[in-house]
Short mmCIF file of C-alpha atoms in Angstrom, two decimals:
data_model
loop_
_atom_site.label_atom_id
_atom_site.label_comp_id
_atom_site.label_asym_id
_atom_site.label_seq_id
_atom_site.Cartn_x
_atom_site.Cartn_y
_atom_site.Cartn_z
CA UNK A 305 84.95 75.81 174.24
CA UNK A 306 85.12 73.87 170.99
CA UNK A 307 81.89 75.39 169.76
CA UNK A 308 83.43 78.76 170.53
CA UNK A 309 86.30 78.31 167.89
CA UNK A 310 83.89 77.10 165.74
CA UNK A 311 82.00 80.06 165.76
CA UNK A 312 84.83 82.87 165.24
CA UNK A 313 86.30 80.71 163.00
CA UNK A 314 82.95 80.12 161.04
CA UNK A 315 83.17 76.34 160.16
CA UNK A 316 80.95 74.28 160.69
CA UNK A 317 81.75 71.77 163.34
CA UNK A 318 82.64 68.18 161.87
CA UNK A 319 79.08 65.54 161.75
CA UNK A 320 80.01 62.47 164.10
CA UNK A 321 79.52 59.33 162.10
CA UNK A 322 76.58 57.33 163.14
CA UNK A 323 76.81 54.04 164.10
CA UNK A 324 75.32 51.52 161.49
CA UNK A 325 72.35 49.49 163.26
CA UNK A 326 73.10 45.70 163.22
CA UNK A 327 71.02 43.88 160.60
CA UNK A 328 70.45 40.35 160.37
CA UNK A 329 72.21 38.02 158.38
CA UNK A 330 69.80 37.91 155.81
CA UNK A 331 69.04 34.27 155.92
CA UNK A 332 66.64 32.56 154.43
CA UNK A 333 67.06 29.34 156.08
CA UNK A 334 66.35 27.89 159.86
CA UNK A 335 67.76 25.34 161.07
CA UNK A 336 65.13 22.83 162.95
CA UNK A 337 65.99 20.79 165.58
CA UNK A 338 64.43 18.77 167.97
CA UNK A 339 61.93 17.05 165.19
CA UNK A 340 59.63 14.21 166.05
CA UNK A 341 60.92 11.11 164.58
CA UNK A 342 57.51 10.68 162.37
CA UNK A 343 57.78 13.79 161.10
CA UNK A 344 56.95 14.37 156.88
CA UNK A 345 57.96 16.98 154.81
CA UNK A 346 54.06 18.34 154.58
CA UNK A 347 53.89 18.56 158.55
CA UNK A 348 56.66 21.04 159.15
CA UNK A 349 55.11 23.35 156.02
CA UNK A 350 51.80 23.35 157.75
CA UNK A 351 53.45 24.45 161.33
CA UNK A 352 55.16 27.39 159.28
CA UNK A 353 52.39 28.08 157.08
CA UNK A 354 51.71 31.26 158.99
CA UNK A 355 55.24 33.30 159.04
CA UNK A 356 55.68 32.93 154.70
CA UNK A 357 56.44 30.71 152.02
CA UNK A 358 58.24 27.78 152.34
CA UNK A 359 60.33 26.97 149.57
CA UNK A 360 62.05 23.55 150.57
CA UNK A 361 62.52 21.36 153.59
CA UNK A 362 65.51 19.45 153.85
CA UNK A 363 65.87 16.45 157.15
CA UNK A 364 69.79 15.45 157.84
CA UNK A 365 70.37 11.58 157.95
CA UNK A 366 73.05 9.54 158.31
CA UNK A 367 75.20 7.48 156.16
CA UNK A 368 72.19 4.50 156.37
CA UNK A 369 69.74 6.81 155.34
CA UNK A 370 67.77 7.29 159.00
CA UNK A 371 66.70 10.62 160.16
CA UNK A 372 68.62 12.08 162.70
CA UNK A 373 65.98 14.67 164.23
CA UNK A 374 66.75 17.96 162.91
CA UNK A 375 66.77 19.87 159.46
CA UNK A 376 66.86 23.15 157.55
CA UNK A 377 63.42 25.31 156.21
CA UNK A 378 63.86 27.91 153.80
CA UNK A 379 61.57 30.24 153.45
CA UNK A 380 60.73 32.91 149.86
CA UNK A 381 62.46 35.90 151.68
CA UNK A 382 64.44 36.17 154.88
CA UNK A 383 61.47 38.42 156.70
CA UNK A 384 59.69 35.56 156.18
CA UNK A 385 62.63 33.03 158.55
CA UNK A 386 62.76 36.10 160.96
CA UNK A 387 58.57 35.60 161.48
CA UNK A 388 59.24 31.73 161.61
CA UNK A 389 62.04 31.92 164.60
CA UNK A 390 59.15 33.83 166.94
CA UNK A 391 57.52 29.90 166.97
CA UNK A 392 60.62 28.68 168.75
CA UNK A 393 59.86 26.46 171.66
CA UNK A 394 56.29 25.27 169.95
CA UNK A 395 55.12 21.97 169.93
CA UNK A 396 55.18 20.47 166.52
CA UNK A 397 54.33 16.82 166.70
CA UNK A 398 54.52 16.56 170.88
CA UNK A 399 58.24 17.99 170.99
CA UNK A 400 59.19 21.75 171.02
CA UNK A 401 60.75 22.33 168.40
CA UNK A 402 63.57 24.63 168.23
CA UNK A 403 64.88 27.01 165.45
CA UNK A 404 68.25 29.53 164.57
CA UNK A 405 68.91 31.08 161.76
CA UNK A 406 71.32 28.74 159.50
CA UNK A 407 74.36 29.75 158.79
CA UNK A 408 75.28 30.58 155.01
CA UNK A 409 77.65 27.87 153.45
CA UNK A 410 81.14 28.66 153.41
CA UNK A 411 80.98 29.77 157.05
CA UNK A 412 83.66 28.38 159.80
CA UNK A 413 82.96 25.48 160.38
CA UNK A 414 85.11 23.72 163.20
CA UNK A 415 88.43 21.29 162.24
CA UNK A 416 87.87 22.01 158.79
CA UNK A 417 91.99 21.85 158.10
CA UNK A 418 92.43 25.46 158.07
CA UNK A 419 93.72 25.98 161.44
CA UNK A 420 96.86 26.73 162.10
CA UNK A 421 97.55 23.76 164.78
CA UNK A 422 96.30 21.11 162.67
CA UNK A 423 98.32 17.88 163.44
CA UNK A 424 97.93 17.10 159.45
CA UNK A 425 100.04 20.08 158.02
CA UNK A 426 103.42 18.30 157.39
CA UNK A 427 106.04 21.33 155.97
CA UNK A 428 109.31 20.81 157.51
CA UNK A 429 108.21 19.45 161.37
CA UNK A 430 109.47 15.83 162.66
CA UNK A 431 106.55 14.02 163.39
CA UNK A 432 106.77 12.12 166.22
CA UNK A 433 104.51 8.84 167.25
CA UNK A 434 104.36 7.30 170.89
CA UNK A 435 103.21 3.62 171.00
CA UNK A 436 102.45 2.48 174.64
CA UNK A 437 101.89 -1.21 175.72
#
């Protein structure tokens, strides 16, 4: 019926917007978990050596200094982390290793003081303390 009207009244009928395909983030950066112990800088460029450029590899420790199993790769271009992540669940070093895309910085990040229930935001509320025992 709608196409009728359209036609006597000779406009065209209105274009339906089309729905933007989901991209990817765009990162550039995996994050690596599940990392052999023993595991150098040079090994986990060699296991990506086929997907693109790696441009640093950074390992998380603790406050001492020791490795804590898992890191972040970034690669020259983000097509280059998308080829990496299709190695997930490869062994690198006798563990599987597994990969995500890393999150950009300045993402949520949980109890990070910005939620509204935090016990630390003082304003005008009593705080109240119960000591047991």
């Amino acid at each position: 019926m709608l196409s009728r009207l359209i036609k006597k009244s000779g406009k065209k009928a209105p274009k339906t917007p089309a729905t933007p395909q989901v991209q990817s983030t765009g990162s550039k950066t995996l994050f690596v978990s599940n990392l052999s112990f023993s595991i150098q800088k040079e090994d986990v460029e060699h296991f990506f050596k086929d997907a693109g450029e790696v441009v640093d590899v950074r390992f998380s420790s603790d406050a001492d200094g020791r490795f804590k199993g898992f890191g972040h790769v970034e690669f020259a271009t983000p097509e280059a982390a998308q080829k990496a992540l299709k190695v997930n669940g490869k062994d690198l070093l006798g563990r599987a290793v597994r990969l995500d895309l890393a999150r950009k910085r300045g993402a949520y990040t949980p109890y990070n003081g910005k939620e509204s229930n935090s016990f630390q935001k003082g304003g005008s509320q009593a705080q109240t303390i119960f000591v047991r025992g």
